mmCIF file of C-alpha atoms in Angstrom:
data_model
loop_
_atom_site.group_PDB
_atom_site.id
_atom_site.type_symbol
_atom_site.label_atom_id
_atom_site.label_comp_id
_atom_site.label_asym_id
_atom_site.label_seq_id
_atom_site.Cartn_x
_atom_site.Cartn_y
_atom_site.Cartn_z
ATOM 1 C CA MET W 1 0.038 0.034 -0.057
ATOM 2 C CA ILE W 2 1.333 3.561 -0.995
ATOM 3 C CA GLU W 3 0.002 6.656 0.815
ATOM 4 C CA VAL W 4 -0.278 10.078 -0.497
ATOM 5 C CA TRP W 5 0.168 12.527 2.343
ATOM 6 C CA LYS W 6 -0.167 16.522 1.437
ATOM 7 C CA LEU W 7 1.505 19.419 3.468
ATOM 8 C CA THR W 8 -1.819 21.446 4.451
ATOM 9 C CA LYS W 9 0.067 23.897 7.217
ATOM 10 C CA ARG W 10 3.468 24.848 8.108
ATOM 11 C CA HIS W 11 3.806 26.418 11.750
ATOM 12 C CA VAL W 12 7.029 28.376 12.294
ATOM 13 C CA ASP W 13 7.657 29.761 15.862
ATOM 14 C CA GLU W 14 9.531 33.236 15.926
ATOM 15 C CA PRO W 15 13.023 32.999 16.740
ATOM 16 C CA GLU W 16 12.221 34.680 20.037
ATOM 17 C CA ARG W 17 9.959 32.175 21.036
ATOM 18 C CA ALA W 18 11.748 28.844 20.277
ATOM 19 C CA PRO W 19 13.502 26.936 23.008
ATOM 20 C CA LYS W 20 17.207 27.839 23.959
ATOM 21 C CA PHE W 21 19.521 24.512 22.589
ATOM 22 C CA ARG W 22 19.839 23.630 26.267
ATOM 23 C CA ASP W 23 16.063 22.960 26.390
ATOM 24 C CA ILE W 24 15.395 20.725 23.798
ATOM 25 C CA THR W 25 15.375 17.166 24.782
ATOM 26 C CA ILE W 26 13.872 14.929 21.686
ATOM 27 C CA PHE W 27 13.597 15.997 18.138
ATOM 28 C CA THR W 28 10.342 15.132 16.446
ATOM 29 C CA SER W 29 11.244 16.236 13.135
ATOM 30 C CA LEU W 30 14.360 15.628 10.862
ATOM 31 C CA GLY W 31 15.702 18.118 8.523
ATOM 32 C CA HIS W 32 13.751 21.548 10.200
ATOM 33 C CA GLY W 33 14.907 24.167 12.410
ATOM 34 C CA VAL W 34 13.735 24.437 15.827
ATOM 35 C CA GLY W 35 10.057 25.419 16.002
ATOM 36 C CA THR W 36 9.030 24.173 12.524
ATOM 37 C CA ILE W 37 6.078 21.856 12.808
ATOM 38 C CA ASP W 38 4.461 20.541 9.241
ATOM 39 C CA PHE W 39 0.940 19.112 9.511
ATOM 40 C CA SER W 40 -0.046 16.752 6.689
ATOM 41 C CA GLU W 41 -2.987 15.000 5.591
ATOM 42 C CA LYS W 42 -3.535 11.562 3.797
ATOM 43 C CA ILE W 43 -5.217 12.394 0.544
ATOM 44 C CA CYS W 44 -4.864 9.348 -1.442
ATOM 45 C CA GLU W 45 -3.685 5.225 -0.872
ATOM 46 C CA PHE W 46 -2.912 3.254 -3.808
ATOM 47 C CA SER W 47 -2.837 -0.800 -4.089
ATOM 48 C CA GLU W 48 0.314 -2.446 -4.855
ATOM 49 C CA ASN W 49 -0.935 -3.512 -8.364
ATOM 50 C CA GLU W 50 -2.175 0.346 -8.669
ATOM 51 C CA TRP W 51 0.910 1.856 -8.158
ATOM 52 C CA GLU W 52 2.464 -0.643 -10.522
ATOM 53 C CA GLU W 53 0.252 0.653 -13.188
ATOM 54 C CA ILE W 54 1.370 4.329 -12.509
ATOM 55 C CA LEU W 55 5.185 3.525 -12.427
ATOM 56 C CA SER W 56 4.602 1.574 -15.928
ATOM 57 C CA ALA W 57 2.847 4.606 -17.435
ATOM 58 C CA GLY W 58 6.012 7.039 -16.250
ATOM 59 C CA ASP W 59 8.488 7.782 -18.478
ATOM 60 C CA GLU W 60 12.156 7.161 -17.143
ATOM 61 C CA TYR W 61 12.509 9.992 -14.542
ATOM 62 C CA ALA W 62 9.100 8.996 -13.328
ATOM 63 C CA LYS W 63 10.407 5.242 -13.011
ATOM 64 C CA PHE W 64 13.529 6.596 -11.078
ATOM 65 C CA LYS W 65 12.112 8.779 -8.839
ATOM 66 C CA LEU W 66 9.044 6.869 -8.066
ATOM 67 C CA GLY W 67 10.328 3.358 -7.996
ATOM 68 C CA ASN W 68 12.720 4.095 -5.288
ATOM 69 C CA ILE W 69 9.902 3.873 -2.744
ATOM 70 C CA ALA W 70 10.455 0.050 -3.010
ATOM 71 C CA THR W 71 13.598 0.446 -1.105
ATOM 72 C CA ILE W 72 13.388 3.749 0.773
ATOM 73 C CA ASN W 73 9.623 3.611 1.938
ATOM 74 C CA GLU W 74 9.376 7.154 1.745
ATOM 75 C CA ILE W 75 9.750 9.705 -1.287
ATOM 76 C CA GLU W 76 8.917 13.346 -1.127
ATOM 77 C CA ILE W 77 7.861 15.407 -4.380
ATOM 78 C CA PHE W 78 8.251 19.092 -4.460
ATOM 79 C CA PRO W 79 6.565 21.563 -6.994
ATOM 80 C CA GLU W 80 9.832 21.038 -9.052
ATOM 81 C CA HIS W 81 9.401 17.559 -9.551
ATOM 82 C CA ALA W 82 5.345 17.616 -9.596
ATOM 83 C CA ILE W 83 6.149 19.569 -13.305
ATOM 84 C CA LYS W 84 8.491 16.955 -14.445
ATOM 85 C CA LEU W 85 6.340 13.814 -13.221
ATOM 86 C CA PHE W 86 2.965 15.379 -14.572
ATOM 87 C CA GLN W 87 4.302 15.236 -18.049
ATOM 88 C CA SER W 88 4.176 11.624 -18.269
ATOM 89 C CA LEU W 89 1.580 10.747 -15.384
ATOM 90 C CA GLU W 90 -1.162 13.370 -16.239
ATOM 91 C CA ASN W 91 -3.483 10.560 -17.103
ATOM 92 C CA SER W 92 -2.647 8.207 -14.117
ATOM 93 C CA ALA W 93 -3.994 8.447 -10.647
ATOM 94 C CA LEU W 94 -1.156 10.359 -9.515
ATOM 95 C CA GLY W 95 -1.349 12.909 -12.242
ATOM 96 C CA GLU W 96 -4.366 15.097 -10.318
ATOM 97 C CA PHE W 97 -2.344 15.623 -7.359
ATOM 98 C CA LEU W 98 0.923 16.664 -9.237
ATOM 99 C CA LYS W 99 -0.955 19.066 -11.380
ATOM 100 C CA ASP W 100 -2.291 21.215 -8.279
ATOM 101 C CA LEU W 101 0.913 20.789 -6.357
ATOM 102 C CA ASP W 102 2.408 24.704 -7.070
ATOM 103 C CA GLU W 103 3.537 24.996 -3.202
ATOM 104 C CA GLY W 104 4.347 22.478 -0.554
ATOM 105 C CA TYR W 105 5.253 18.809 -0.979
ATOM 106 C CA LEU W 106 3.607 15.502 -1.261
ATOM 107 C CA THR W 107 4.966 12.444 0.748
ATOM 108 C CA LEU W 108 4.630 9.135 -0.576
ATOM 109 C CA ARG W 109 5.094 6.319 2.448
ATOM 110 C CA LYS W 110 4.797 2.865 1.787
ATOM 111 C CA VAL W 111 2.934 1.190 4.777
ATOM 112 C CA PHE W 112 3.012 -2.561 5.516
ATOM 113 C CA ARG W 113 -0.273 -4.113 6.423
#
């Protein structure tokens, strides 16, 4: 199962409100500065068969970018990726989400159930 999550809101604390480094005991988000929290919403999910259909419809870039989910289990798609992916996946089930991605990002996650 592949889940598609979309960034819906980003909260960034003002620098004067951010905690000092000595006060931090747990990091809950990698890749962000202190005081940044991303809120995402699951917008879609694909079965393994549906995902294989999407990949087979794509060009080399799509197969390279999206095919890695089998090994790394999570892929982020930013607007610059969406533009390239949409060219070959316009008519796929993923195409409708790529078309509207002009800010933020999508996260594709492989879920083991």
